[in-house]
Amino acid sequence: MTADAIVLGAGIIGVSAAVHLARRGKSVVLVDRRGPGEETSFGNAGLIQREGVVPYGFPQGISMLLRYAMNNRVDAHYHAGALPSVARFLASYWWNSHPARHAAIARAYAPLIEHSVREHDDLIQAADAGHLIRKQGWTQAFRTAAKRDAEIAEAERLKRDYGLGFQALDAAGLSAKEPHLSSDFVGALTWTDPWSVTDPHALTLAYAGLLQRLGGRIVRGDATTLAATGTGWRMSTADGPVEGRDVVVALGPWSDTVTAPLGYRFLLGVKRGYHMHYGIKDNKLLNGWTADSERGYFLAPMDRGIRLTTGAEFALRDAPKTPVQLDRAEAVARNIFPLGERLDAEPWMGARPCTPDMMPVIGKAPRHQGLWFAFGHAHHGLTLGPVTGRLIAEQICGETPFLDARAWRPERFPL
């Protein structure tokens, strides 16, 4: 096989990049060891987070750090044995999360987020995937007045600075919105701009179907077989070798399996996460996507049932599952909503690829012709798939990118 471009990784980032390249008349081969959307893109809260202009920072206060060090929380968990391996990443992540640096990062990050819904809408319409989308925003529920007031004040700031929409709810307003939640909450905040997805895997598959209608091919293959040729790149696939002038590395937390052998030393960490689907007792309803903010888990009414998603687990990427956060979150969630039986045979686990400055890597590799990077989207992979896909396709095709992409270029790291 020959192609204008090979895209490595069939998650939401890689599929979106392949679609945008195919739309520009490029012949594209999308390669993954599994089917589209079966790795990290499979398990998330299903949000296109238009409000997510401020990336998730590392706790700064000593008292908070000590609480996390106890390793008994719902929102975060760590493997003690992994700490020596991830210490350098965590230290840089903590440094970048200092309030002044974090604010500057948010300003640089915001343009990606600002276009997230619009760029998804473009592909949703083209892929005929509107049946998977809800446009009702999502809700943060608060257990204490102090947390409620602080979050609403921050929402007011984000509204002023970034034009975000929200609705503040008292306890009665939340009860009207979600009548089957318990009375544990004193109020809530609903972000009105985001969209939600009732089946994230199905959305990735819909975009993959659009790619095939545009003439793109999807094949199984091992990304580690990638090698430079005199005119581009070559790799092995289940359908035989494939050659292309350009290659996009969109392998999420496995991107280093390609970048490291080529001499690029990104400080890429992972935040692992878990989910489980549940039935509902007594014909109750969860009307919308809801976070228990002070406990750190999420309930989402997906097509397959209520999906409970956890916070972050800091561990080696390929370490065995340790779904203790899921068990902790489930115990709390059963007290605030009538969850029924578990519907999955075992907890799902995925690994979010994270950079220490909380922004993705999008752009041309500095030392190789025809090599492009699109990874490191952390909690916002689903949100930023189409934005990233358009940006990388525009750069490959020599177009002027619709956003100034310098803030996310690979060269910001010492490579």
CSV table of C-alpha atoms in Angstrom, one decimal:
chain,number,residue,atom,x,y,z
A,1,MET,CA,0.0,0.0,0.0
A,2,THR,CA,1.0,3.6,-0.6
A,3,ALA,CA,-0.6,6.7,0.8
A,4,ASP,CA,0.0,10.4,1.1
A,5,ALA,CA,-0.3,10.0,4.9
A,6,ILE,CA,-0.2,7.3,7.5
A,7,VAL,CA,-1.9,8.1,10.8
A,8,LEU,CA,-0.8,6.0,13.8
A,9,GLY,CA,-3.5,5.6,16.4
A,10,ALA,CA,-7.3,5.2,15.8
A,11,GLY,CA,-8.5,7.0,18.9
A,12,ILE,CA,-10.6,10.2,18.5
A,13,ILE,CA,-7.4,12.3,17.8
A,14,GLY,CA,-6.1,10.0,15.1
A,15,VAL,CA,-9.5,9.4,13.5
A,16,SER,CA,-10.1,13.1,13.4
A,17,ALA,CA,-6.7,13.8,11.8
A,18,ALA,CA,-7.3,11.1,9.2
A,19,VAL,CA,-10.8,12.6,8.3
A,20,HIS,CA,-9.4,16.1,7.9
A,21,LEU,CA,-6.6,14.8,5.7
A,22,ALA,CA,-9.0,12.8,3.5
A,23,ARG,CA,-11.3,15.8,3.2
A,24,ARG,CA,-8.3,17.6,1.7
A,25,GLY,CA,-7.9,15.0,-1.0
A,26,LYS,CA,-5.1,13.1,0.7
A,27,SER,CA,-5.0,9.3,0.5
A,28,VAL,CA,-4.9,8.1,4.1
A,29,VAL,CA,-4.2,4.8,5.9
A,30,LEU,CA,-5.2,4.8,9.6
A,31,VAL,CA,-3.3,2.2,11.6
A,32,ASP,CA,-3.9,0.8,15.0
A,33,ARG,CA,-3.3,-2.5,16.8
A,34,ARG,CA,-7.0,-2.5,17.7
A,35,GLY,CA,-10.2,-1.2,16.2
A,36,PRO,CA,-11.1,2.5,16.2
A,37,GLY,CA,-11.8,4.0,19.6
A,38,GLU,CA,-11.0,0.8,21.6
A,39,GLU,CA,-8.3,2.2,23.8
A,40,THR,CA,-8.3,5.5,25.8
A,41,SER,CA,-11.1,7.0,23.6
A,42,PHE,CA,-13.5,4.2,24.8
A,43,GLY,CA,-13.7,5.3,28.4
A,44,ASN,CA,-14.5,8.9,29.3
A,45,ALA,CA,-17.3,10.9,30.7
A,46,GLY,CA,-18.6,11.7,27.2
A,47,LEU,CA,-18.2,15.5,27.4
A,48,ILE,CA,-17.2,18.0,24.8
A,49,GLN,CA,-15.9,20.4,27.4
A,50,ARG,CA,-16.3,23.9,26.0
A,51,GLU,CA,-16.0,25.2,29.5
A,52,GLY,CA,-12.6,23.4,30.1
A,53,VAL,CA,-10.4,26.4,29.3
A,54,VAL,CA,-8.4,25.8,32.6
A,55,PRO,CA,-6.6,22.5,32.5
A,56,TYR,CA,-6.5,20.3,35.6
A,57,GLY,CA,-3.6,21.4,37.8
A,58,PHE,CA,-1.6,19.7,40.4
A,59,PRO,CA,-2.5,20.5,44.1
A,60,GLN,CA,-0.3,23.3,45.5
A,61,GLY,CA,-1.1,23.7,49.2
A,62,ILE,CA,0.8,21.6,51.7
A,63,SER,CA,-2.3,20.6,53.6
A,64,MET,CA,-3.9,19.3,50.4
A,65,LEU,CA,-0.8,17.5,49.3
A,66,LEU,CA,-0.7,15.8,52.7
A,67,ARG,CA,-4.3,14.7,52.3
A,68,TYR,CA,-3.5,13.2,48.9
A,69,ALA,CA,-0.4,11.5,50.3
A,70,MET,CA,-2.7,9.4,52.5
A,71,ASN,CA,-3.8,7.7,49.3
A,72,ASN,CA,-7.4,7.0,50.5
A,73,ARG,CA,-9.3,9.5,48.3
A,74,VAL,CA,-11.8,8.9,45.5
A,75,ASP,CA,-10.5,11.6,43.1
A,76,ALA,CA,-6.9,10.5,43.1
A,77,HIS,CA,-4.8,7.3,43.8
A,78,TYR,CA,-1.2,6.4,43.3
A,79,HIS,CA,1.0,3.3,43.1
A,80,ALA,CA,3.8,3.9,45.6
A,81,GLY,CA,6.1,1.7,43.6
A,82,ALA,CA,5.7,3.9,40.5
A,83,LEU,CA,6.6,7.1,42.2
A,84,PRO,CA,10.4,6.9,41.4
A,85,SER,CA,9.5,6.5,37.7
A,86,VAL,CA,7.0,9.3,37.6
A,87,ALA,CA,8.6,11.7,40.1
A,88,ARG,CA,10.2,13.9,37.4
A,89,PHE,CA,6.9,14.3,35.5
A,90,LEU,CA,5.0,15.0,38.8
A,91,ALA,CA,7.6,17.6,39.9
A,92,SER,CA,7.3,19.4,36.5
A,93,TYR,CA,3.5,19.1,36.6
A,94,TRP,CA,3.5,20.6,40.1
A,95,TRP,CA,5.8,23.5,39.1
A,96,ASN,CA,3.6,24.4,36.1
A,97,SER,CA,0.5,24.4,38.3
A,98,HIS,CA,1.7,27.4,40.3
A,99,PRO,CA,-1.1,29.9,40.0
A,100,ALA,CA,0.8,32.4,37.9
A,101,ARG,CA,2.1,29.8,35.5
A,102,HIS,CA,-1.2,27.9,35.4
A,103,ALA,CA,-3.1,31.1,34.5
A,104,ALA,CA,-0.7,31.7,31.6
A,105,ILE,CA,-1.1,28.1,30.4
A,106,ALA,CA,-4.9,28.5,30.5
A,107,ARG,CA,-4.7,31.6,28.3
A,108,ALA,CA,-2.6,29.7,25.8
A,109,TYR,CA,-4.8,26.6,26.0
A,110,ALA,CA,-8.1,28.4,25.7
A,111,PRO,CA,-8.2,28.8,21.9
A,112,LEU,CA,-8.2,25.0,21.4
A,113,ILE,CA,-11.2,24.6,23.8
A,114,GLU,CA,-13.1,27.6,22.4
A,115,HIS,CA,-13.4,25.8,19.0
A,116,SER,CA,-14.2,22.3,20.4
A,117,VAL,CA,-17.9,22.3,20.0
A,118,ARG,CA,-17.9,23.9,16.6
A,119,GLU,CA,-15.3,21.5,15.2
A,120,HIS,CA,-17.1,18.5,16.6
A,121,ASP,CA,-20.4,19.8,15.1
A,122,ASP,CA,-18.8,19.9,11.7
A,123,LEU,CA,-17.8,16.2,11.9
A,124,ILE,CA,-21.0,15.2,13.7
A,125,GLN,CA,-23.1,16.5,10.8
A,126,ALA,CA,-20.8,15.0,8.2
A,127,ALA,CA,-20.9,11.6,10.0
A,128,ASP,CA,-24.6,11.7,10.6
A,129,ALA,CA,-24.0,11.2,14.3
A,130,GLY,CA,-26.4,13.7,15.8
A,131,HIS,CA,-28.4,11.0,17.6
A,132,LEU,CA,-25.4,10.5,20.0
A,133,ILE,CA,-25.3,14.1,21.1
A,134,ARG,CA,-27.0,16.0,23.9
A,135,LYS,CA,-26.8,19.7,24.2
A,136,GLN,CA,-27.8,20.3,27.8
A,137,GLY,CA,-24.4,21.0,29.4
A,138,TRP,CA,-23.3,19.3,32.6
A,139,THR,CA,-23.7,19.9,36.3
A,140,GLN,CA,-21.3,20.2,39.3
A,141,ALA,CA,-23.1,19.3,42.5
A,142,PHE,CA,-21.8,20.7,45.8
A,143,ARG,CA,-22.0,19.4,49.3
A,144,THR,CA,-20.8,22.5,51.1
A,145,ALA,CA,-21.6,26.2,50.8
A,146,ALA,CA,-17.9,27.1,50.8
A,147,LYS,CA,-17.2,24.9,47.7
A,148,ARG,CA,-20.4,26.1,46.0
A,149,ASP,CA,-19.5,29.8,46.5
A,150,ALA,CA,-15.9,29.4,45.4
A,151,GLU,CA,-16.9,27.5,42.2
A,152,ILE,CA,-19.6,30.0,41.3
A,153,ALA,CA,-17.1,32.9,41.9
A,154,GLU,CA,-14.6,31.1,39.5
A,155,ALA,CA,-17.4,30.6,37.0
A,156,GLU,CA,-18.2,34.3,37.1
A,157,ARG,CA,-14.5,35.0,36.3
A,158,LEU,CA,-14.5,32.5,33.4
A,159,LYS,CA,-17.6,34.1,32.1
A,160,ARG,CA,-15.9,37.5,32.1
A,161,ASP,CA,-12.6,36.2,30.6
A,162,TYR,CA,-13.8,33.6,28.2
A,163,GLY,CA,-17.5,34.2,27.6
A,164,LEU,CA,-18.6,30.9,29.2
A,165,GLY,CA,-22.2,30.3,30.1
A,166,PHE,CA,-23.4,28.8,33.4
A,167,GLN,CA,-26.4,28.6,35.7
A,168,ALA,CA,-26.1,28.6,39.4
A,169,LEU,CA,-28.6,26.4,41.3
A,170,ASP,CA,-29.6,26.3,44.9
A,171,ALA,CA,-30.7,23.0,46.5
A,172,ALA,CA,-34.2,23.4,45.3
A,173,GLY,CA,-33.1,24.2,41.8
A,174,LEU,CA,-30.8,21.1,41.7
A,175,SER,CA,-33.7,19.0,43.1
A,176,ALA,CA,-35.9,20.2,40.3
A,177,LYS,CA,-33.2,19.4,37.7
A,178,GLU,CA,-32.3,16.0,39.2
A,179,PRO,CA,-35.2,14.9,41.5
A,180,HIS,CA,-33.7,11.5,42.2
A,181,LEU,CA,-30.5,12.7,43.7
A,182,SER,CA,-30.3,12.6,47.4
A,183,SER,CA,-30.5,15.8,49.6
A,184,ASP,CA,-26.7,15.7,50.3
A,185,PHE,CA,-26.1,18.7,48.1
A,186,VAL,CA,-26.6,22.4,48.9
A,187,GLY,CA,-26.5,23.6,45.3
A,188,ALA,CA,-25.0,23.2,41.9
A,189,LEU,CA,-23.5,24.8,38.9
A,190,THR,CA,-24.6,23.8,35.4
A,191,TRP,CA,-22.2,24.7,32.5
A,192,THR,CA,-24.5,25.4,29.6
A,193,ASP,CA,-22.1,25.4,26.6
A,194,PRO,CA,-20.7,21.9,26.6
A,195,TRP,CA,-22.2,19.0,24.7
A,196,SER,CA,-22.3,15.4,25.9
A,197,VAL,CA,-22.1,12.1,24.0
A,198,THR,CA,-24.2,9.1,25.0
A,199,ASP,CA,-21.7,6.6,23.6
A,200,PRO,CA,-18.1,8.0,23.0
A,201,HIS,CA,-17.0,4.8,21.3
A,202,ALA,CA,-19.9,5.0,18.8
A,203,LEU,CA,-18.9,8.6,18.0
A,204,THR,CA,-15.4,7.6,17.2
A,205,LEU,CA,-16.8,4.8,15.0
A,206,ALA,CA,-19.0,7.2,13.2
A,207,TYR,CA,-16.0,9.4,12.4
A,208,ALA,CA,-14.1,6.3,11.3
A,209,GLY,CA,-17.0,5.5,9.0
A,210,LEU,CA,-16.9,9.0,7.6
A,211,LEU,CA,-13.1,8.4,6.9
A,212,GLN,CA,-13.9,5.3,4.9
A,213,ARG,CA,-16.6,7.0,2.9
A,214,LEU,CA,-14.0,9.6,2.0
A,215,GLY,CA,-11.7,6.9,0.7
A,216,GLY,CA,-9.5,6.3,3.8
A,217,ARG,CA,-8.3,2.8,4.8
A,218,ILE,CA,-8.3,1.4,8.3
A,219,VAL,CA,-5.9,-1.4,9.0
A,220,ARG,CA,-4.3,-3.3,12.0
A,221,GLY,CA,-0.6,-2.8,12.5
A,222,ASP,CA,2.3,-2.4,14.9
A,223,ALA,CA,3.4,1.2,15.1
A,224,THR,CA,6.8,0.2,16.4
A,225,THR,CA,7.7,-1.1,12.9
A,226,LEU,CA,7.7,2.5,11.6
A,227,ALA,CA,11.0,3.4,9.8
A,228,ALA,CA,12.1,6.2,7.6
A,229,THR,CA,12.8,5.7,3.9
A,230,GLY,CA,14.4,7.9,1.4
A,231,THR,CA,11.1,9.5,0.5
A,232,GLY,CA,9.0,9.1,3.6
A,233,TRP,CA,7.9,6.4,6.0
A,234,ARG,CA,7.2,2.7,5.9
A,235,MET,CA,5.7,0.2,8.3
A,236,SER,CA,4.2,-3.2,8.5
A,237,THR,CA,0.5,-3.9,8.8
A,238,ALA,CA,-1.8,-7.0,8.7
A,239,ASP,CA,-2.6,-6.1,5.1
A,240,GLY,CA,1.1,-5.8,4.1
A,241,PRO,CA,3.6,-3.0,4.2
A,242,VAL,CA,2.4,0.6,3.8
A,243,GLU,CA,4.4,3.6,2.7
A,244,GLY,CA,3.6,7.2,3.0
A,245,ARG,CA,5.2,10.6,2.7
A,246,ASP,CA,3.8,11.9,6.0
A,247,VAL,CA,3.1,10.1,9.2
A,248,VAL,CA,1.1,11.4,12.2
A,249,VAL,CA,1.8,10.0,15.6
A,250,ALA,CA,-1.5,10.1,17.5
A,251,LEU,CA,-0.9,7.1,19.8
A,252,GLY,CA,-1.9,8.8,23.1
A,253,PRO,CA,-0.1,7.3,26.0
A,254,TRP,CA,1.8,4.9,23.7
A,255,SER,CA,3.3,7.7,21.6
A,256,ASP,CA,6.7,7.3,23.2
A,257,THR,CA,6.9,3.8,21.6
A,258,VAL,CA,7.5,5.7,18.3
A,259,THR,CA,9.0,9.0,19.4
A,260,ALA,CA,11.6,7.7,21.7
A,261,PRO,CA,13.3,5.4,19.1
A,262,LEU,CA,13.5,8.4,16.8
A,263,GLY,CA,15.3,10.4,19.5
A,264,TYR,CA,12.5,12.5,21.0
A,265,ARG,CA,12.4,12.5,24.8
A,266,PHE,CA,9.0,13.9,25.8
A,267,LEU,CA,8.3,14.0,29.5
A,268,LEU,CA,4.9,12.2,29.0
A,269,GLY,CA,3.0,11.0,32.0
A,270,VAL,CA,-0.3,9.1,32.3
A,271,LYS,CA,-3.3,9.5,34.5
A,272,ARG,CA,-5.1,6.2,34.5
A,273,GLY,CA,-8.9,6.2,34.9
A,274,TYR,CA,-11.7,3.6,35.4
A,275,HIS,CA,-15.4,3.3,34.5
A,276,MET,CA,-18.3,1.0,35.1
A,277,HIS,CA,-21.9,1.0,33.8
A,278,TYR,CA,-24.8,0.4,36.2
A,279,GLY,CA,-28.5,-0.2,36.0
A,280,ILE,CA,-31.0,2.0,37.9
A,281,LYS,CA,-33.3,0.9,40.7
A,282,ASP,CA,-37.0,1.6,40.8
A,283,ASN,CA,-37.2,3.2,37.3
A,284,LYS,CA,-35.5,6.4,38.6
A,285,LEU,CA,-33.8,8.8,36.2
A,286,LEU,CA,-30.6,10.7,36.0
A,287,ASN,CA,-31.4,13.5,33.6
A,288,GLY,CA,-28.0,14.8,32.9
A,289,TRP,CA,-24.2,14.5,33.3
A,290,THR,CA,-23.4,15.1,37.0
A,291,ALA,CA,-20.2,15.4,39.0
A,292,ASP,CA,-20.0,15.0,42.8
A,293,SER,CA,-17.5,17.7,43.0
A,294,GLU,CA,-16.1,17.3,46.5
A,295,ARG,CA,-15.8,13.5,46.1
A,296,GLY,CA,-14.3,13.5,42.6
A,297,TYR,CA,-16.3,11.1,40.5
A,298,PHE,CA,-18.8,11.5,37.6
A,299,LEU,CA,-22.2,10.0,36.8
A,300,ALA,CA,-23.2,10.0,33.1
A,301,PRO,CA,-26.5,8.6,31.6
A,302,MET,CA,-25.0,6.7,28.7
A,303,ASP,CA,-26.8,4.5,26.2
A,304,ARG,CA,-25.3,1.4,28.0
A,305,GLY,CA,-26.4,2.6,31.5
A,306,ILE,CA,-25.2,5.0,34.1
A,307,ARG,CA,-21.5,5.3,33.6
A,308,LEU,CA,-19.5,6.1,36.7
A,309,THR,CA,-16.0,7.5,35.9
A,310,THR,CA,-13.2,8.0,38.4
A,311,GLY,CA,-10.5,10.6,38.8
A,312,ALA,CA,-6.8,10.1,38.2
A,313,GLU,CA,-4.6,7.1,39.1
A,314,PHE,CA,-0.9,7.8,39.0
A,315,ALA,CA,0.8,4.5,38.0
A,316,LEU,CA,2.9,3.0,35.3
A,317,ARG,CA,1.0,2.9,32.1
A,318,ASP,CA,1.0,-0.9,31.7
A,319,ALA,CA,0.7,-1.9,35.4
A,320,PRO,CA,-2.2,-4.2,36.2
A,321,LYS,CA,-5.6,-2.7,37.0
A,322,THR,CA,-6.2,-1.5,40.6
A,323,PRO,CA,-9.8,-0.2,40.5
A,324,VAL,CA,-9.8,0.9,44.2
A,325,GLN,CA,-11.1,4.4,43.2
A,326,LEU,CA,-14.0,2.8,41.4
A,327,ASP,CA,-15.0,0.9,44.5
A,328,ARG,CA,-14.7,3.9,46.7
A,329,ALA,CA,-16.7,6.1,44.3
A,330,GLU,CA,-19.4,3.5,43.9
A,331,ALA,CA,-19.9,3.3,47.6
A,332,VAL,CA,-20.4,7.0,47.8
A,333,ALA,CA,-22.5,7.2,44.6
A,334,ARG,CA,-24.9,4.6,45.9
A,335,ASN,CA,-25.7,7.0,48.8
A,336,ILE,CA,-26.8,9.8,46.5
A,337,PHE,CA,-28.4,8.0,43.5
A,338,PRO,CA,-30.2,4.6,43.3
A,339,LEU,CA,-27.6,2.7,41.2
A,340,GLY,CA,-28.5,-0.8,40.3
A,341,GLU,CA,-26.3,-3.8,39.4
A,342,ARG,CA,-23.0,-3.5,37.6
A,343,LEU,CA,-23.5,-4.1,33.9
A,344,ASP,CA,-19.9,-4.7,32.8
A,345,ALA,CA,-18.0,-7.9,33.4
A,346,GLU,CA,-15.1,-6.0,34.9
A,347,PRO,CA,-14.1,-2.3,35.3
A,348,TRP,CA,-12.7,-0.6,32.2
A,349,MET,CA,-9.3,1.1,32.5
A,350,GLY,CA,-7.6,3.6,30.2
A,351,ALA,CA,-4.6,5.8,30.4
A,352,ARG,CA,-4.8,9.6,29.7
A,353,PRO,CA,-1.6,10.9,28.1
A,354,CYS,CA,-0.4,14.0,29.9
A,355,THR,CA,2.3,16.6,29.4
A,356,PRO,CA,3.8,18.5,32.4
A,357,ASP,CA,2.4,21.8,31.1
A,358,MET,CA,-1.1,20.3,30.6
A,359,MET,CA,-1.2,21.2,26.9
A,360,PRO,CA,-1.1,18.8,24.0
A,361,VAL,CA,1.8,18.4,21.5
A,362,ILE,CA,0.6,19.4,18.0
A,363,GLY,CA,2.9,20.0,15.1
A,364,LYS,CA,5.8,19.0,13.0
A,365,ALA,CA,8.7,17.0,14.5
A,366,PRO,CA,11.7,19.3,14.5
A,367,ARG,CA,14.3,16.8,13.2
A,368,HIS,CA,12.5,14.7,10.7
A,369,GLN,CA,10.7,15.4,7.4
A,370,GLY,CA,7.1,14.3,7.2
A,371,LEU,CA,6.8,13.4,10.9
A,372,TRP,CA,4.0,15.0,12.8
A,373,PHE,CA,2.9,14.8,16.5
A,374,ALA,CA,-0.7,14.9,17.9
A,375,PHE,CA,-0.8,13.6,21.4
A,376,GLY,CA,-0.8,14.6,25.1
A,377,HIS,CA,-4.4,15.7,25.5
A,378,ALA,CA,-4.9,14.5,29.0
A,379,HIS,CA,-8.5,14.8,30.2
A,380,HIS,CA,-9.6,16.5,27.0
A,381,GLY,CA,-8.9,14.0,24.2
A,382,LEU,CA,-12.6,13.6,23.2
A,383,THR,CA,-13.1,17.4,23.5
A,384,LEU,CA,-10.1,18.2,21.3
A,385,GLY,CA,-10.1,15.5,18.7
A,386,PRO,CA,-11.6,17.4,15.7
A,387,VAL,CA,-9.7,20.7,16.6
A,388,THR,CA,-6.4,18.8,16.7
A,389,GLY,CA,-7.3,16.9,13.5
A,390,ARG,CA,-8.0,20.0,11.6
A,391,LEU,CA,-4.8,21.8,12.8
A,392,ILE,CA,-2.5,18.9,12.0
A,393,ALA,CA,-4.1,18.4,8.6
A,394,GLU,CA,-3.8,22.1,7.7
A,395,GLN,CA,-0.1,22.1,8.6
A,396,ILE,CA,0.6,18.9,6.6
A,397,CYS,CA,-1.2,20.4,3.6
A,398,GLY,CA,0.7,23.7,3.8
A,399,GLU,CA,-2.4,25.7,4.7
A,400,THR,CA,-2.4,28.6,7.1
A,401,PRO,CA,-3.7,27.0,10.4
A,402,PHE,CA,-7.0,28.4,11.5
A,403,LEU,CA,-5.5,28.9,15.0
A,404,ASP,CA,-2.0,30.0,15.9
A,405,ALA,CA,-0.5,26.7,16.9
A,406,ARG,CA,2.8,27.8,18.2
A,407,ALA,CA,1.8,27.3,21.9
A,408,TRP,CA,1.4,23.6,21.3
A,409,ARG,CA,4.5,22.9,19.1
A,410,PRO,CA,6.8,20.1,20.1
A,411,GLU,CA,9.8,22.5,20.4
A,412,ARG,CA,8.5,23.9,23.7
A,413,PHE,CA,10.1,20.9,25.3
A,414,PRO,CA,13.9,20.2,25.4
A,415,LEU,CA,14.0,17.4,22.9
